[in-house]
Short mmCIF file of C-alpha atoms in Angstrom, two decimals:
data_model
loop_
_atom_site.label_atom_id
_atom_site.label_comp_id
_atom_site.label_asym_id
_atom_site.label_seq_id
_atom_site.Cartn_x
_atom_site.Cartn_y
_atom_site.Cartn_z
CA MET P 20 -54.28 78.49 -47.60
CA ALA P 21 -50.73 79.58 -48.48
CA SER P 22 -48.86 77.54 -51.03
CA LYS P 23 -46.08 75.32 -49.71
CA ARG P 24 -42.67 76.87 -50.30
CA GLU P 25 -40.09 74.89 -52.26
CA GLU P 26 -37.10 73.78 -50.20
CA LEU P 27 -33.74 74.70 -51.72
CA GLN P 28 -30.51 73.05 -50.61
CA PHE P 29 -27.93 74.31 -53.10
CA TRP P 30 -26.65 77.81 -53.78
CA PRO P 31 -26.92 77.36 -57.60
CA GLN P 32 -30.68 76.81 -57.12
CA LEU P 33 -31.04 79.99 -55.07
CA LYS P 34 -28.88 81.93 -57.52
CA ALA P 35 -31.12 80.79 -60.39
CA TRP P 36 -34.16 82.01 -58.47
CA MET P 37 -32.46 85.37 -57.84
CA GLN P 38 -31.68 85.74 -61.53
CA ARG P 39 -35.33 85.09 -62.37
CA ASN P 40 -36.44 87.54 -59.68
CA PRO P 41 -33.98 90.45 -59.79
CA HIS P 42 -36.25 92.61 -57.62
CA GLY P 43 -36.86 90.01 -54.92
CA ILE P 44 -40.22 88.49 -54.03
CA GLN P 45 -43.01 89.44 -56.36
CA ALA P 46 -46.49 90.26 -55.00
CA GLY P 47 -48.60 87.12 -54.75
CA ALA P 48 -45.68 84.80 -55.59
CA THR P 49 -44.53 81.91 -53.42
CA ALA P 50 -40.81 82.21 -52.69
CA PRO P 51 -38.55 79.23 -51.97
CA VAL P 52 -37.11 78.60 -48.52
CA VAL P 53 -33.69 77.53 -47.26
CA HIS P 54 -33.32 75.65 -43.99
CA CYS P 55 -30.03 74.86 -42.29
CA VAL P 56 -28.80 71.28 -42.81
CA ILE P 57 -27.14 71.35 -39.37
CA CYS P 58 -29.65 72.73 -36.89
CA LEU P 59 -32.78 71.87 -38.95
CA ASP P 60 -34.43 74.85 -37.25
CA ASN P 61 -37.91 75.93 -38.27
CA ASP P 62 -36.56 79.45 -38.72
CA GLU P 63 -35.07 79.79 -42.18
CA VAL P 64 -31.71 80.91 -43.50
CA LEU P 65 -31.86 84.57 -44.52
CA THR P 66 -31.85 85.05 -48.31
CA PRO P 67 -33.44 87.45 -50.83
CA ALA P 68 -36.30 84.92 -50.98
CA THR P 69 -37.14 85.31 -47.29
CA PRO P 70 -40.61 86.94 -46.90
CA PRO P 71 -40.60 90.23 -44.93
CA GLU P 72 -42.56 88.68 -42.05
CA LYS P 73 -39.86 85.98 -41.65
CA VAL P 74 -36.79 88.22 -41.81
CA ALA P 75 -36.61 89.06 -38.08
CA ASN P 76 -36.16 85.40 -37.09
CA ALA P 77 -34.07 84.28 -40.08
CA HIS P 78 -30.40 83.38 -39.63
CA PRO P 79 -27.46 84.70 -41.73
CA GLY P 80 -26.25 81.92 -43.99
CA ILE P 81 -23.26 80.73 -45.96
CA THR P 82 -22.61 78.46 -48.90
CA LEU P 83 -19.78 75.95 -49.11
CA PHE P 84 -17.83 74.84 -52.17
CA CYS P 85 -20.17 71.86 -52.58
CA GLY P 86 -23.07 74.32 -52.86
CA HIS P 87 -24.86 73.36 -49.63
CA MET P 88 -26.28 76.28 -47.67
CA MET P 89 -26.57 76.52 -43.88
CA CYS P 90 -26.50 78.90 -40.91
CA LYS P 91 -23.19 80.69 -40.55
CA ALA P 92 -23.41 80.28 -36.76
CA CYS P 93 -23.85 76.51 -37.17
CA TYR P 94 -21.04 75.92 -39.66
CA GLU P 95 -18.31 77.78 -37.76
CA PRO P 96 -18.31 75.49 -34.67
CA TRP P 97 -18.59 72.45 -36.96
CA ALA P 98 -15.44 73.45 -38.84
CA GLU P 99 -13.65 74.43 -35.62
CA HIS P 100 -14.51 71.08 -34.01
CA LEU P 101 -13.06 69.10 -36.92
CA THR P 102 -9.95 71.31 -37.05
CA ASN P 103 -9.32 70.91 -33.32
CA LYS P 104 -9.55 67.13 -33.73
CA GLY P 105 -7.00 67.26 -36.53
CA GLU P 106 -9.57 66.05 -39.04
CA THR P 107 -10.31 67.33 -42.54
CA VAL P 108 -13.09 69.91 -42.65
CA THR P 109 -16.01 68.53 -44.64
CA CYS P 110 -19.51 69.60 -45.56
CA PRO P 111 -21.88 68.50 -42.76
CA SER P 112 -24.41 67.44 -45.39
CA CYS P 113 -22.51 65.65 -48.18
CA ARG P 114 -19.16 65.15 -46.39
CA LEU P 115 -17.18 66.58 -49.30
CA ASP P 116 -13.63 67.53 -48.29
CA LEU P 117 -13.36 71.33 -48.16
CA VAL P 118 -9.59 71.68 -48.17
CA TYR P 119 -7.25 73.08 -50.79
CA THR P 120 -6.40 70.60 -53.48
CA LYS P 121 -3.58 69.39 -55.68
CA ASP P 122 -3.12 70.64 -59.24
CA GLN P 123 -0.93 69.48 -62.11
CA VAL P 124 1.97 71.84 -61.50
CA SER P 125 2.31 71.86 -57.73
CA PHE P 126 2.68 69.50 -54.86
CA ASP P 127 0.03 68.73 -52.24
CA GLY P 128 -2.07 71.73 -51.29
CA CYS P 129 -2.42 72.95 -47.73
CA THR P 130 -5.02 71.35 -45.49
CA HIS P 131 -6.71 74.57 -44.38
CA PRO P 132 -10.47 74.68 -45.06
CA ALA P 133 -11.74 76.65 -48.04
CA VAL P 134 -13.43 79.95 -47.20
CA PRO P 135 -17.26 79.77 -46.94
CA TRP P 136 -19.08 82.64 -48.62
CA ASP P 137 -21.87 84.68 -47.03
CA LEU P 138 -25.22 84.39 -48.75
CA PRO P 139 -26.71 87.62 -50.08
CA ILE P 140 -29.60 88.96 -48.05
CA ASN P 141 -31.00 91.73 -50.24
CA SER P 142 -32.55 91.89 -53.67
CA TYR P 143 -30.44 90.43 -56.43
CA HIS P 144 -27.22 92.15 -57.35
CA PRO P 145 -24.15 90.72 -59.11
CA CYS P 146 -22.74 88.21 -56.64
CA ASN P 147 -19.07 87.43 -56.14
CA ILE P 148 -19.51 83.89 -54.81
CA PRO P 149 -17.12 81.74 -56.90
CA PRO P 150 -18.50 78.81 -58.93
CA THR P 151 -19.39 75.87 -56.70
CA LYS P 152 -18.61 72.25 -57.51
CA PRO P 153 -22.03 71.69 -59.18
CA GLU P 154 -21.22 74.68 -61.42
CA GLY P 155 -17.84 73.28 -62.44
CA GLY P 156 -15.80 75.23 -59.90
CA SER P 157 -12.71 74.02 -58.08
CA ILE P 158 -10.87 74.73 -54.85
CA PRO P 159 -7.38 76.09 -55.60
CA ASN P 160 -4.30 74.65 -53.97
CA PHE P 161 -3.02 76.74 -51.06
CA CYS P 162 -4.92 79.40 -49.14
CA HIS P 163 -4.01 83.09 -49.05
CA SER P 164 -2.17 82.65 -45.76
CA CYS P 165 0.03 79.84 -47.07
CA ARG P 166 0.82 81.87 -50.19
CA VAL P 167 2.01 84.71 -47.96
CA ASP P 168 4.22 82.19 -46.15
CA SER P 169 5.67 81.13 -49.52
CA MET P 170 6.52 84.72 -50.45
CA ASN P 171 8.16 85.26 -47.06
CA TYR P 172 10.21 82.10 -47.57
CA ILE P 173 11.34 83.12 -51.06
CA ALA P 174 12.24 86.60 -49.79
CA ARG P 175 14.45 85.07 -47.11
CA GLN P 176 16.13 82.83 -49.70
CA ILE P 177 16.88 85.81 -51.96
CA SER P 178 18.24 87.85 -49.07
CA GLU P 179 20.48 85.01 -47.86
CA LEU P 180 21.83 84.26 -51.34
CA ARG P 181 22.65 87.94 -51.83
CA GLN P 182 24.48 87.99 -48.51
CA GLU P 183 26.52 85.01 -49.68
CA GLY P 184 27.70 87.07 -52.64
CA TYR P 185 25.54 85.79 -55.49
CA ASN P 186 24.40 88.37 -58.03
CA ASP P 187 20.74 88.69 -58.96
CA TYR P 188 21.06 86.60 -62.12
CA GLN P 189 22.60 83.78 -60.07
CA VAL P 190 19.95 84.15 -57.36
CA ARG P 191 17.16 83.79 -59.90
CA ASP P 192 18.85 80.80 -61.53
CA ILE P 193 19.36 79.06 -58.19
CA LEU P 194 15.76 79.60 -57.09
CA LEU P 195 14.21 78.53 -60.38
CA HIS P 196 16.58 75.78 -61.47
CA SER P 197 19.29 74.55 -59.14
CA ALA P 198 17.06 74.64 -56.05
CA GLY P 199 13.72 74.68 -57.83
CA ALA P 200 12.90 71.07 -57.09
CA ALA P 201 13.93 71.40 -53.46
CA LEU P 202 11.91 74.59 -52.99
CA GLU P 203 8.92 73.02 -54.75
CA LEU P 204 7.95 76.34 -56.29
CA SER P 205 4.47 76.22 -57.81
CA GLU P 206 3.67 78.03 -61.04
CA PHE P 207 1.84 80.65 -59.00
CA GLU P 208 4.89 81.27 -56.81
CA LYS P 209 7.08 81.60 -59.89
CA ARG P 210 4.69 84.11 -61.45
CA ALA P 211 4.38 86.12 -58.23
CA ALA P 212 8.07 86.12 -57.30
CA PHE P 213 9.39 86.41 -60.87
CA PRO P 214 6.68 88.37 -62.72
CA PRO P 215 6.50 88.58 -66.54
CA ASN P 216 8.49 91.32 -68.22
CA ALA P 217 7.10 93.61 -70.93
CA ASN P 218 7.56 90.87 -73.53
CA GLY P 219 5.56 88.37 -71.51
CA THR P 220 8.57 86.28 -70.56
CA HIS P 221 8.19 85.10 -66.98
CA TYR P 222 11.73 84.68 -65.76
CA ALA P 223 14.24 86.67 -67.82
CA PRO P 224 15.15 89.43 -67.51
CA TRP P 225 14.11 89.50 -63.88
CA VAL P 226 13.14 92.70 -62.09
CA ALA P 227 14.79 91.79 -58.80
CA PRO P 228 13.41 92.91 -55.43
CA PRO P 229 15.19 95.93 -53.96
CA PRO P 230 17.95 94.90 -51.53
CA HIS P 231 16.82 94.84 -47.89
CA ASN P 232 13.19 95.15 -49.02
CA GLU P 233 12.65 91.73 -50.57
CA ARG P 234 9.71 90.80 -48.37
CA ASN P 235 7.60 93.91 -49.01
CA TYR P 236 8.32 93.73 -52.73
CA LEU P 237 7.27 90.09 -53.03
CA LEU P 238 4.16 90.58 -50.92
CA GLU P 239 3.10 93.39 -53.26
CA GLN P 240 3.66 91.06 -56.22
CA LEU P 241 1.45 88.53 -54.46
CA ARG P 242 -1.25 91.14 -53.88
CA GLN P 243 -1.26 92.08 -57.56
CA GLN P 244 -1.42 88.42 -58.58
CA VAL P 245 -4.39 87.80 -56.26
CA ILE P 246 -6.22 90.79 -57.74
CA ARG P 247 -5.62 89.44 -61.26
CA GLU P 248 -7.04 86.07 -60.23
CA GLY P 249 -10.14 87.58 -58.60
CA ASP P 250 -12.37 86.16 -55.87
CA SER P 251 -12.06 82.44 -55.21
CA TRP P 252 -12.57 79.84 -52.50
CA ARG P 253 -9.44 81.37 -50.95
CA GLY P 254 -11.61 84.40 -50.20
CA PRO P 255 -12.05 87.89 -51.63
CA ALA P 256 -9.30 89.37 -53.79
CA HIS P 257 -7.99 92.46 -52.02
#
């Protein structure tokens, strides 16, 4: 009689198993199993621990920031349903809010849901899933899309101030100081829009965006900043 397979609910548990079994299921070993917390289907969520005879009927899975794992096809309509109702997207298992948060240097984060990450399906390889809450991880404030909106907004402000006759030193001073509180620039936005110079000073002297190309310049600064930060619950760093 086959041994009963251990039920895993959290991604950190599966990751620990993968680290102990870098080549997948060992001959004669009993691998753990992951079942979806939404559909509760007998067919399991597809992971590197799924036995070969179960793979054909297994479902692609995701993990959420809380660490709970489930079918990707089950989570997507759950999140869409809550969004359409104007409600906060939560984990269907533990009900943890899965929206971008507030940090010490910015104002309220956006209310878009954090990106779920696909579970690996092959033998263990270095995984880019960010640390979950049980691992001490955190959801950043503001998603990638809202950060792009911020750069577009700052680019428009720079362009308009230049058209009004302000020089670049005055533009920078207005955006960071005179209008800083009104614009509610986060530390990220300041770093992306006013990157450090060779001496490591963030705001002076400022390498100003080329006239009439402010938007493209600032979006490139954003892209570089995202790459420096790496993968997160905002999604992959491109």
